Coordinates of C-alpha atoms and ligand atoms in Angstrom, one line a residue:
X501 CA -28.0 6.6 12.9
X502 CA -25.3 9.6 13.4
X503 CA -23.0 10.1 10.6
X504 CA -20.2 7.8 11.7
X505 CA -22.4 4.7 12.0
X506 CA -21.9 4.7 8.0
X507 CA -18.6 6.7 7.7
X508 CA -15.1 5.1 6.7
X509 CA -12.4 6.6 8.5
X510 CA -8.8 7.3 7.5
X511 CA -5.9 7.6 9.5
X512 CA -3.4 9.9 8.9
X513 CA 0.1 9.3 10.2
X514 CA 1.1 13.1 9.5
X515 CA 4.7 12.9 9.6
X516 CA 4.8 10.3 7.2
X517 CA 2.1 11.7 4.9
X518 CA 3.2 14.4 2.6
X519 CA 6.1 16.9 3.6
X520 CA 5.2 20.5 2.0
X521 CA 8.5 22.5 3.5
X522 CA 10.7 20.1 2.4
X523 CA 12.0 19.3 6.1
X524 CA 11.2 16.0 5.4
X525 CA 8.8 15.5 8.0
X526 CA 5.2 15.2 6.4
X527 CA 2.7 18.6 7.6
X528 CA -0.5 19.9 8.4
X529 CA -0.7 21.1 4.9
X530 CA 0.6 18.7 2.9
X531 CA -2.7 17.2 4.4
X532 CA -4.8 19.6 2.9
X533 CA -2.7 19.2 -0.7
X534 CA -3.7 15.8 -0.3
X535 CA -8.0 16.2 0.1
X536 CA -8.6 16.1 -3.7
X537 CA -6.6 12.1 -3.8
X538 CA -8.7 11.1 -0.1
X539 CA -11.9 12.7 -1.6
X540 CA -11.0 10.8 -5.0
X541 CA -10.8 8.0 -2.8
X542 CA -13.7 7.8 -1.2
X543 CA -13.3 8.0 2.6
X544 CA -15.6 9.7 5.0
X545 CA -13.6 10.9 7.8
X546 CA -10.2 11.5 8.5
X547 CA -8.0 10.7 12.2
X548 CA -5.4 13.1 12.6
X549 CA -2.5 11.3 14.9
X550 CA -1.2 14.4 17.3
X551 CA 0.2 17.4 16.1
X552 CA 0.3 19.0 19.4
X553 CA 3.5 20.5 20.4
X554 CA 6.1 17.4 21.7
X555 CA 9.2 17.3 22.5
X556 CA 8.6 13.5 20.4
X557 CA 10.3 11.1 23.0
X558 CA 7.2 8.9 21.3
X559 CA 6.5 11.0 18.2
X560 CA 3.4 13.6 19.6
X561 CA 2.0 10.9 22.2
X562 CA 4.1 13.0 24.6
X563 CA 1.7 16.3 24.5
X564 CA 3.6 19.5 26.1
X565 CA 0.7 21.5 25.3
X566 CA -2.7 20.0 24.6
X567 CA -4.2 23.5 22.9
X568 CA -1.5 24.1 19.9
X569 CA 0.3 22.9 17.2
X570 CA 3.8 21.8 16.7
X571 CA 5.9 23.8 14.9
X572 CA 6.8 21.1 12.8
X573 CA 3.5 20.3 11.6
X574 CA 2.2 24.0 11.1
X575 CA 0.3 26.2 13.0
X576 CA -3.4 26.4 14.4
X577 CA -4.9 28.1 11.6
X578 CA -3.7 25.2 9.2
X579 CA -6.0 23.7 11.8
X580 CA -8.4 25.5 11.0
X581 CA -7.9 25.3 7.4
X582 CA -7.7 21.8 7.2
X583 CA -11.3 21.2 8.9
X584 CA -12.5 23.9 7.2
X585 CA -11.6 22.5 3.5
X586 CA -12.3 18.8 4.3
X587 CA -15.8 20.5 5.6
X588 CA -16.4 21.6 2.0
X589 CA -15.4 18.2 -0.1
X590 CA -17.9 16.6 3.1
X591 CA -15.3 15.2 5.0
X592 CA -14.9 14.7 8.9
X593 CA -12.0 15.2 10.8
X594 CA -11.5 14.0 13.9
X595 CA -7.3 14.4 16.0
X596 CA -5.9 12.3 18.4
X597 CA -6.5 13.1 22.2
X598 CA -3.8 11.7 24.3
X599 CA -5.5 11.9 27.8
X600 CA -3.5 9.5 30.0
X601 CA -0.4 11.1 30.1
X602 CA 1.8 14.4 29.1
X603 CA 5.1 14.7 28.0
X604 CA 7.1 15.7 31.2
X605 CA 7.5 19.0 29.6
X606 CA 4.3 19.7 29.5
X607 CA 3.9 23.1 32.5
X608 CA 1.2 20.8 34.1
X609 CA 4.4 18.4 35.1
X610 CA 7.1 20.9 35.6
X611 CA 4.9 22.3 38.6
X612 CA 3.9 19.2 39.6
X613 CA 7.6 17.9 40.0
X614 CA 8.9 20.9 41.9
X615 CA 8.0 20.1 45.2
X616 CA 5.6 17.9 47.3
X617 CA 3.3 21.1 48.4
X618 CA 2.9 22.1 44.6
X619 CA -0.9 22.7 44.2
X620 CA -0.6 20.5 40.6
X621 CA 1.5 18.1 42.9
X622 CA -1.7 15.9 42.8
X623 CA -2.0 16.1 39.0
X624 CA 0.2 13.1 38.5
X625 CA 0.6 9.7 40.4
X626 CA 3.4 10.4 42.9
X627 CA 4.0 7.4 45.5
X628 CA 7.1 6.5 48.3
X629 CA 8.9 3.4 48.0
X630 CA 7.7 0.4 49.9
X631 CA 9.7 0.3 53.1
X632 CA 11.9 -2.3 52.3
X633 CA 12.9 0.4 49.2
X634 CA 11.1 -1.8 46.7
X635 CA 9.0 -0.1 44.0
X636 CA 5.2 0.8 44.6
X637 CA 3.9 -2.1 42.8
X638 CA 5.1 -4.3 40.1
X639 CA 3.7 -2.5 37.0
X640 CA 5.6 -3.2 33.6
X641 CA 5.7 -1.3 30.2
X642 CA 4.1 -3.1 27.4
X643 CA 7.0 -2.4 25.0
X644 CA 10.4 -2.9 27.2
X645 CA 9.4 -4.6 30.4
X646 CA 11.0 -1.7 32.7
X647 CA 9.3 -0.9 35.6
X648 CA 6.3 1.8 35.2
X649 CA 8.1 4.1 37.8
X650 CA 10.7 6.6 37.8
X651 CA 12.2 7.8 40.8
X652 CA 12.4 12.0 40.5
X653 CA 15.6 13.3 43.0
X654 CA 13.8 16.4 43.3
X655 CA 11.2 14.8 45.5
X656 CA 12.5 11.5 46.1
X657 CA 8.9 10.0 45.1
X658 CA 8.1 7.8 42.0
X659 CA 6.3 8.8 39.5
X660 CA 3.9 6.6 37.6
X661 CA 4.5 6.5 33.5
X662 CA 2.6 3.6 32.0
X663 CA 4.5 4.4 28.6
X664 CA 8.0 6.0 28.4
X665 CA 9.6 8.1 31.9
X666 CA 9.2 10.8 29.7
X667 CA 5.2 10.2 29.6
X668 CA 4.1 10.8 33.0
X669 CA 0.6 9.5 33.7
X670 CA -2.1 11.8 34.8
X671 CA -4.2 11.4 37.9
X672 CA -7.5 11.3 36.5
X673 CA -9.1 11.2 40.1
X674 CA -8.2 14.8 40.8
X675 CA -11.6 16.6 39.8
X676 CA -9.0 19.5 38.2
X677 CA -7.3 17.1 35.9
X678 CA -10.5 16.2 34.6
X679 CA -11.7 19.7 34.2
X680 CA -8.5 20.7 32.6
X681 CA -9.1 18.2 30.3
X682 CA -12.0 18.8 29.4
X683 CA -11.3 22.2 28.5
X684 CA -8.6 20.6 26.0
X685 CA -11.9 18.8 24.1
X686 CA -13.6 22.3 24.1
X687 CA -10.4 24.0 22.9
X688 CA -11.3 21.7 19.6
X689 CA -14.6 21.5 19.7
X690 CA -14.9 25.0 19.6
X691 CA -12.9 25.5 16.4
X692 CA -14.9 22.7 14.6
X693 CA -13.4 19.1 15.4
X694 CA -15.4 16.3 14.8
X695 CA -14.4 14.3 17.3
X696 CA -12.0 12.3 19.0
X697 CA -9.7 9.5 18.8
X698 CA -8.8 8.6 22.9
X699 CA -5.8 7.5 23.2
X700 CA -5.4 4.4 25.7
X701 CA -8.7 5.6 27.0
X702 CA -8.9 2.7 29.4
X703 CA -6.3 3.6 31.5
X704 CA -7.3 6.9 32.7
X705 CA -9.0 5.3 35.9
X706 CA -6.7 3.4 38.4
X707 CA -7.7 1.6 41.5
X708 CA -7.1 3.2 43.7
X709 CA -4.7 0.7 45.4
X710 CA -2.7 0.5 42.5
X711 CA -2.6 -3.4 43.3
X712 CA 0.1 -5.4 42.2
X713 CA -0.7 -7.4 38.4
X714 CA -0.6 -11.1 38.7
X715 CA 2.6 -12.1 38.1
X716 CA 2.0 -14.8 35.4
X717 CA 0.9 -12.0 33.9
X718 CA 3.5 -9.7 33.7
X719 CA 4.8 -10.2 30.7
X720 CA 2.2 -8.7 28.6
X721 CA 3.1 -5.5 30.8
X722 CA -0.1 -3.5 32.6
X723 CA -1.8 -2.0 29.8
X724 CA -4.2 -4.5 28.9
X725 CA -4.6 -5.2 32.1
X726 CA -6.1 -2.1 33.1
X727 CA -10.1 -2.7 33.6
X728 CA -11.7 -0.2 36.5
X729 CA -14.9 1.0 37.1
X730 CA -13.0 4.7 37.7
X731 CA -12.6 4.7 33.8
X732 CA -16.3 4.1 33.2
X733 CA -17.1 7.2 35.3
X734 CA -15.0 9.5 34.1
X735 CA -16.2 8.8 30.5
X736 CA -19.4 9.2 30.9
X737 CA -18.2 13.0 32.2
X738 CA -16.1 13.2 29.0
X739 CA -19.1 12.1 27.0
X740 CA -21.3 15.3 28.5
X741 CA -18.1 17.2 27.3
X742 CA -18.9 16.3 23.4
X743 CA -23.1 16.4 23.7
X744 CA -22.6 20.3 24.4
X745 CA -21.9 20.5 21.0
X746 CA -24.3 20.2 18.0
X747 CA -23.6 17.7 15.5
X748 CA -22.8 14.2 16.5
X749 CA -19.1 14.8 18.1
X750 CA -17.8 11.2 18.3
X751 CA -15.6 10.1 20.9
X752 CA -13.4 6.6 19.2
X753 CA -11.7 5.4 22.4
X754 CA -8.6 3.1 21.8
X755 CA -9.2 0.4 24.7
X756 CA -6.2 -1.6 24.8
X757 CA -8.1 -4.8 26.0
X758 CA -7.9 -7.4 23.6
X759 CA -11.6 -8.9 24.4
X760 CA -14.6 -7.8 22.4
X761 CA -16.7 -8.8 25.4
X762 CA -13.9 -6.3 27.4
X763 CA -14.4 -3.8 24.8
X764 CA -17.5 -3.4 24.1
X765 CA -18.5 -2.4 28.2
X766 CA -16.5 0.9 27.1
X767 CA -20.1 1.7 25.3
X768 CA -22.1 2.0 28.8
X769 CA -25.2 2.0 28.7
X770 CA -24.7 4.9 25.0
X771 CA -23.5 6.7 27.5
X772 CA -20.1 6.3 27.4
X773 CA -18.2 6.0 24.5
X774 CA -19.8 6.1 20.5
X775 CA -17.2 4.0 18.8
X776 CA -14.1 1.9 20.3
X777 CA -11.7 0.1 19.2
X778 CA -11.4 -4.5 19.0
X779 CA -7.7 -4.9 18.5
X780 CA -8.4 -8.7 17.8
X781 CA -8.4 -8.0 14.6
X782 CA -5.2 -7.2 14.0
X783 CA -3.5 -10.4 15.5
X784 CA -6.5 -12.9 14.5
X785 CA -4.5 -15.6 11.9
X786 CA -6.0 -16.0 8.7
X787 CA -8.0 -18.8 9.3
X788 CA -11.8 -19.1 8.6
X789 CA -12.8 -20.7 12.3
X790 CA -10.3 -17.4 13.5
X791 CA -12.2 -15.1 11.8
X792 CA -15.6 -17.1 12.6
X793 CA -14.7 -16.4 16.1
X794 CA -13.7 -13.0 15.9
X795 CA -16.9 -12.3 14.3
X796 CA -19.3 -13.9 16.1
X797 CA -17.8 -13.1 19.8
X798 CA -17.8 -9.2 18.4
X799 CA -21.7 -9.4 17.0
X800 CA -22.6 -11.1 20.5
X801 CA -21.4 -8.3 22.7
X802 CA -22.1 -5.2 20.5
X803 CA -25.3 -6.5 19.5
X804 CA -26.3 -7.0 23.6
X805 CA -24.5 -3.8 24.7
X806 CA -26.6 -1.9 21.9
X807 CA -22.7 -1.2 20.7
X808 CA -21.7 -0.5 17.0
X809 CA -19.1 -2.1 16.3
X810 CA -15.2 -1.1 14.8
X811 CA -13.2 -2.7 12.2
X812 CA -9.3 -2.6 12.1
X813 CA -6.0 -4.2 9.8
X814 CA -3.4 -1.5 10.3
X815 CA -2.5 1.3 12.5
X816 CA 0.9 3.4 13.4
X817 CA 1.7 0.8 15.9
X818 CA 1.0 -3.0 14.0
X819 CA 3.0 -4.3 11.2
X820 CA 0.8 -3.4 7.9
X821 CA -1.7 -6.0 7.2
X822 CA 0.1 -6.3 3.9
X823 CA 3.0 -8.2 5.1
X824 CA 1.1 -10.2 7.6
X825 CA 0.0 -11.6 4.9
X826 CA 3.0 -12.0 3.0
X827 CA 1.7 -9.8 0.8
X828 CA -0.1 -12.4 -1.1
X829 CA -2.2 -10.2 -3.6
X830 CA -5.4 -12.3 -3.3
X831 CA -5.4 -12.7 0.1
X832 CA -4.6 -8.7 0.7
X833 CA -7.9 -7.7 -1.4
X834 CA -9.6 -10.7 0.7
X835 CA -8.7 -8.7 3.7
X836 CA -9.9 -5.3 2.5
X837 CA -13.0 -7.2 1.1
X838 CA -14.0 -7.8 4.6
X839 CA -12.8 -4.9 6.5
X840 CA -15.2 -2.9 4.3
X841 CA -18.4 -5.4 4.6
X842 CA -18.4 -6.4 7.9
X843 CA -20.9 -4.7 10.5
X844 CA -19.6 -1.7 11.9
X845 CA -17.1 1.6 11.3
X846 CA -13.6 0.6 9.3
X847 CA -10.8 2.3 10.0
X848 CA -8.0 2.6 6.9
X849 CA -4.4 3.1 8.0
X850 CA -2.6 5.5 5.1
X851 CA -1.1 3.3 2.5
X852 CA -3.2 0.4 3.4
X853 CA -5.3 1.1 0.4
X854 CA -2.1 0.9 -1.4
X855 CA -1.4 -2.6 -0.5
X856 CA 2.2 -0.9 0.8
X857 CA 3.9 -3.6 2.9
X858 CA 6.6 -2.6 6.4
X859 CA 9.4 -1.4 5.8
X860 CA 12.8 -3.2 6.8
X861 CA 14.7 0.2 8.9
X862 CA 18.2 -0.3 9.0
X863 CA 19.8 -0.3 12.3
X864 CA 21.1 3.3 12.0
X865 CA 17.5 4.7 10.8
X866 CA 15.8 3.1 13.9
X867 CA 14.0 5.9 15.8
X868 CA 11.2 4.7 18.0
X869 CA 11.5 3.4 21.5
X870 CA 8.6 1.0 20.7
X871 CA 9.9 -0.6 17.8
X872 CA 7.0 0.4 15.0
X873 CA 9.2 2.5 12.5
X874 CA 8.6 -0.9 10.2
X875 CA 5.1 0.5 9.5
X876 CA 5.3 4.4 9.8
X877 CA 7.2 4.8 6.3
X878 CA 6.6 7.8 4.2
X879 CA 3.4 6.9 1.3
X880 CA 5.0 6.9 -2.0
X881 CA 3.4 9.6 -4.0
X882 CA 5.3 9.1 -7.0
X883 CA 7.2 6.8 -8.7
X884 CA 10.9 7.8 -8.8
X885 CA 12.8 8.3 -6.0
X886 CA 11.8 10.7 -3.4
X887 CA 8.6 9.8 -4.3
X888 CA 7.0 12.8 -4.0
X889 CA 9.1 13.9 -1.3
X890 CA 11.4 16.6 -1.0
X891 CA 14.9 14.6 -0.3
X892 CA 14.8 11.7 2.3
X893 CA 12.4 11.6 4.5
X894 CA 12.6 11.0 8.4
X895 CA 12.3 7.2 8.1
X896 CA 13.6 5.3 5.1
X897 CA 10.6 4.2 2.3
X898 CA 9.6 0.7 2.6
X899 CA 11.3 -1.6 -0.2
X900 CA 9.4 -1.6 -3.5
X901 CA 8.2 2.1 -3.0
X902 CA 7.9 2.7 -6.6
X903 CA 5.5 -0.2 -7.2
X904 CA 3.1 1.0 -5.1
X905 CA 3.3 4.9 -5.6
X906 CA -0.2 6.5 -5.8
X907 CA 0.9 8.1 -9.2
X908 CA 1.3 4.2 -10.7
X909 CA -1.6 2.8 -9.1
X910 CA -4.0 5.3 -9.7
X911 CA -3.7 5.2 -13.6
X912 CA -4.1 1.3 -13.5
X913 CA -7.8 0.0 -13.6
X914 CA -6.2 -2.9 -12.2
X915 CA -4.5 -1.6 -9.7
X916 CA -4.8 -3.0 -5.7
X917 CA -5.6 1.2 -5.0
X918 CA -8.5 1.1 -7.5
X919 CA -10.0 -2.5 -5.8
X920 CA -9.4 -0.3 -2.9
X921 CA -11.5 2.4 -4.2
X922 CA -14.1 0.1 -6.1
X923 CA -14.5 -1.5 -2.8
X924 CA -15.2 2.2 -0.8
X925 CA -17.8 2.9 -3.6
X926 CA -19.7 0.0 -3.0
X927 CA -20.0 0.3 0.6
X928 CA -21.0 3.8 0.1
X929 CA -23.9 3.0 -2.4
X930 CA -24.9 0.2 -0.5
X931 CA -27.0 0.7 2.7
X932 CA -26.7 -3.0 3.4
X933 CA -23.1 -2.6 3.8
X934 CA -22.8 0.4 4.9
X935 CA -25.6 0.3 8.0
X936 CA -27.0 -2.6 7.7
X937 CA -27.6 -5.9 10.0
X938 CA -25.4 -8.5 9.4
X939 CA -26.6 -12.0 9.5
X940 CA -26.1 -15.7 8.4
X941 CA -22.8 -15.8 9.7
X942 CA -21.5 -19.5 9.1
X943 CA -18.1 -21.3 8.4
X944 CA -17.8 -24.3 6.6
X945 CA -14.3 -25.5 6.3
X946 CA -12.6 -23.1 5.2
X947 CA -15.4 -20.8 3.7
X948 CA -16.5 -18.1 5.8
X949 CA -20.0 -17.0 4.5
X950 CA -22.4 -14.2 6.0
X951 CA -25.0 -11.9 5.0
X952 CA -25.5 -8.1 5.5
X953 CA -28.9 -7.0 4.9
X954 CA -31.4 -3.3 5.2
X955 CA -35.1 -4.2 5.2
X956 CA -35.4 -6.7 2.2
X957 CA -31.8 -6.0 0.5
X958 CA -29.5 -8.5 1.5
X959 CA -26.1 -9.1 -0.1
X960 CA -23.6 -12.4 0.7
X961 CA -20.4 -12.1 1.6
X962 CA -18.0 -15.4 1.0
X963 CA -14.3 -15.9 1.9
X964 CA -11.8 -18.4 1.0
X965 CA -9.4 -18.8 3.5
X966 CA -8.1 -22.1 1.6
X967 CA -5.2 -22.5 -0.9
X968 CA -7.9 -24.4 -3.0
X969 CA -10.6 -23.5 -5.6
X970 CA -14.3 -24.0 -4.0
X971 CA -17.4 -23.7 -6.3
X972 CA -20.4 -21.7 -5.4
X973 CA -23.2 -23.3 -7.5
X974 CA -26.0 -22.4 -5.8
X975 CA -25.8 -18.9 -6.2
X976 CA -27.8 -17.5 -9.0
X977 CA -27.0 -13.9 -7.8
X978 CA -24.8 -11.4 -9.9
X979 CA -21.5 -10.6 -8.4
X980 CA -21.2 -7.4 -6.7
X981 CA -17.2 -7.8 -6.2
X982 CA -14.6 -10.2 -5.8
X983 CA -11.3 -10.0 -5.0
X984 CA -9.6 -12.4 -7.6
X985 CA -7.4 -10.8 -10.1
X986 CA -10.6 -10.3 -12.8
X987 CA -12.9 -8.6 -10.4
X988 CA -15.4 -8.5 -13.3
X989 CA -15.7 -12.3 -13.4
X990 CA -19.4 -13.8 -12.9
X991 CA -17.7 -17.4 -12.6
X992 CA -19.1 -18.8 -9.5
X993 CA -15.9 -20.7 -8.7
X994 CA -14.2 -18.9 -5.9
X995 CA -10.1 -18.9 -6.5
X996 CA -7.8 -19.9 -3.8
X997 CA -7.5 -17.3 -1.3
X998 CA -10.5 -15.4 -2.9
X999 CA -13.5 -13.4 -1.5
X1000 CA -16.4 -12.2 -3.4
X1001 CA -19.9 -10.5 -2.6
X1002 CA -23.2 -11.3 -4.2
X1003 CA -26.2 -9.2 -4.4
Ligands
LIG1272 C1 -1.3 4.2 21.7 C2 -0.7 5.3 20.7 O1 -1.6 4.1 19.6 C3 1.0 4.7 20.7 O2 1.4 4.9 19.3 C4 1.0 5.5 21.6 O3 2.6 5.5 21.9 C5 0.8 5.2 23.5 N1 -0.7 5.2 22.6 C6 0.7 6.0 24.2 O4 0.5 7.1 24.0

């Protein structure tokens, strides 16, 4: 087992984490200042969303230089310090790597678009219009159903962009692109980074014929449909680069394919990704049958591939889990108990440990082209406005930010934050939860149950998805943790929506 099998990752969206220079945008020094908090919380590894130089059309997922830091976030020296200070505390750090596309302001694209003869022309995907004047194919953007092609007047050809026109897709079929991108990995590996979250990695390979998407699936956009053999060959090369370095550097792929069986193929024969996101958990309704099916399918597909699953309930692209569960306190605690007791590496998104809700963004404050501002509202550190920021931040706070503030919850042993921390501590100290297998997965009406085990150590988890209490009087084992209002209760009755772990 490698360190990342047993780790809990904490995703930091730097713009909204902690600001130290008063410009309303979080920065790397802000992350460094909060390392004590993260250590106290008990997470093992940090995933830092992009801090590279960027015109910020997609808030950093449009990179104009992979080997530097945008001044709004700080400097390379700040990143070096963050890595070193985290390591001193026994925490690992991974960064986002955005291989599918660059910013249109990246030097490579500037050169590529300058003429059809430019040596970097083929670094991006250029096509003529069809003879009838129509676009090269029917691919649409998942965000706004606009075409994935933009005409560049200088050379009269279209370029491909699976996201914004400001994010042209790189041509991974070109060996020089692959070599250049491998060097961007080495740049950060040489600085001591522990690995990468790889943005929409399943998109880097393209069917060379660029065939039309099926008409009846156009509404989903091209991104969740791109699943081609080319990508697997590139992933093997990428793995070789990481393995040039000691210390089990990890790759975590954002494979936005909405089937666990498809996701599992991106681990290859343990020669592609180390880990991959499995986003069905963000979309699965809070129902015992649905979760049973998802866990069953995930376990089956990943065991077959000898792959270690991941679990996630929130991130910077999706509505926060607390909002999906309508702010119901017991359900939110049960969701955390589920996340942190399944087999696989859990990913926690900043603010999730506070039970933070999505923000309602007034129209004049909307900044994201993909309508995701609501899950990116700033962390409320202190109770009093501006909640530990030096003024109004780049996005407004979610409603009731004072109620969720770290300062308030930190001192309250009955708070959601204290519950979350206890769950993290329990996972860290219980081998079966951290590294163990999963067995005895069952659904009985609205009651989901499973066991985690290592050797002869077993723990048993029940999640009551119903609005009715459930009695588990056949259990004589002590309670390790429960998500009801009184976590120290040894009652055998599960309250509505309550979850429990027996040792
Ligand atoms: C997935 C990232 O999570 C999202 O924030 C970004 O907009 C797209 N990839 C494009 O890079």
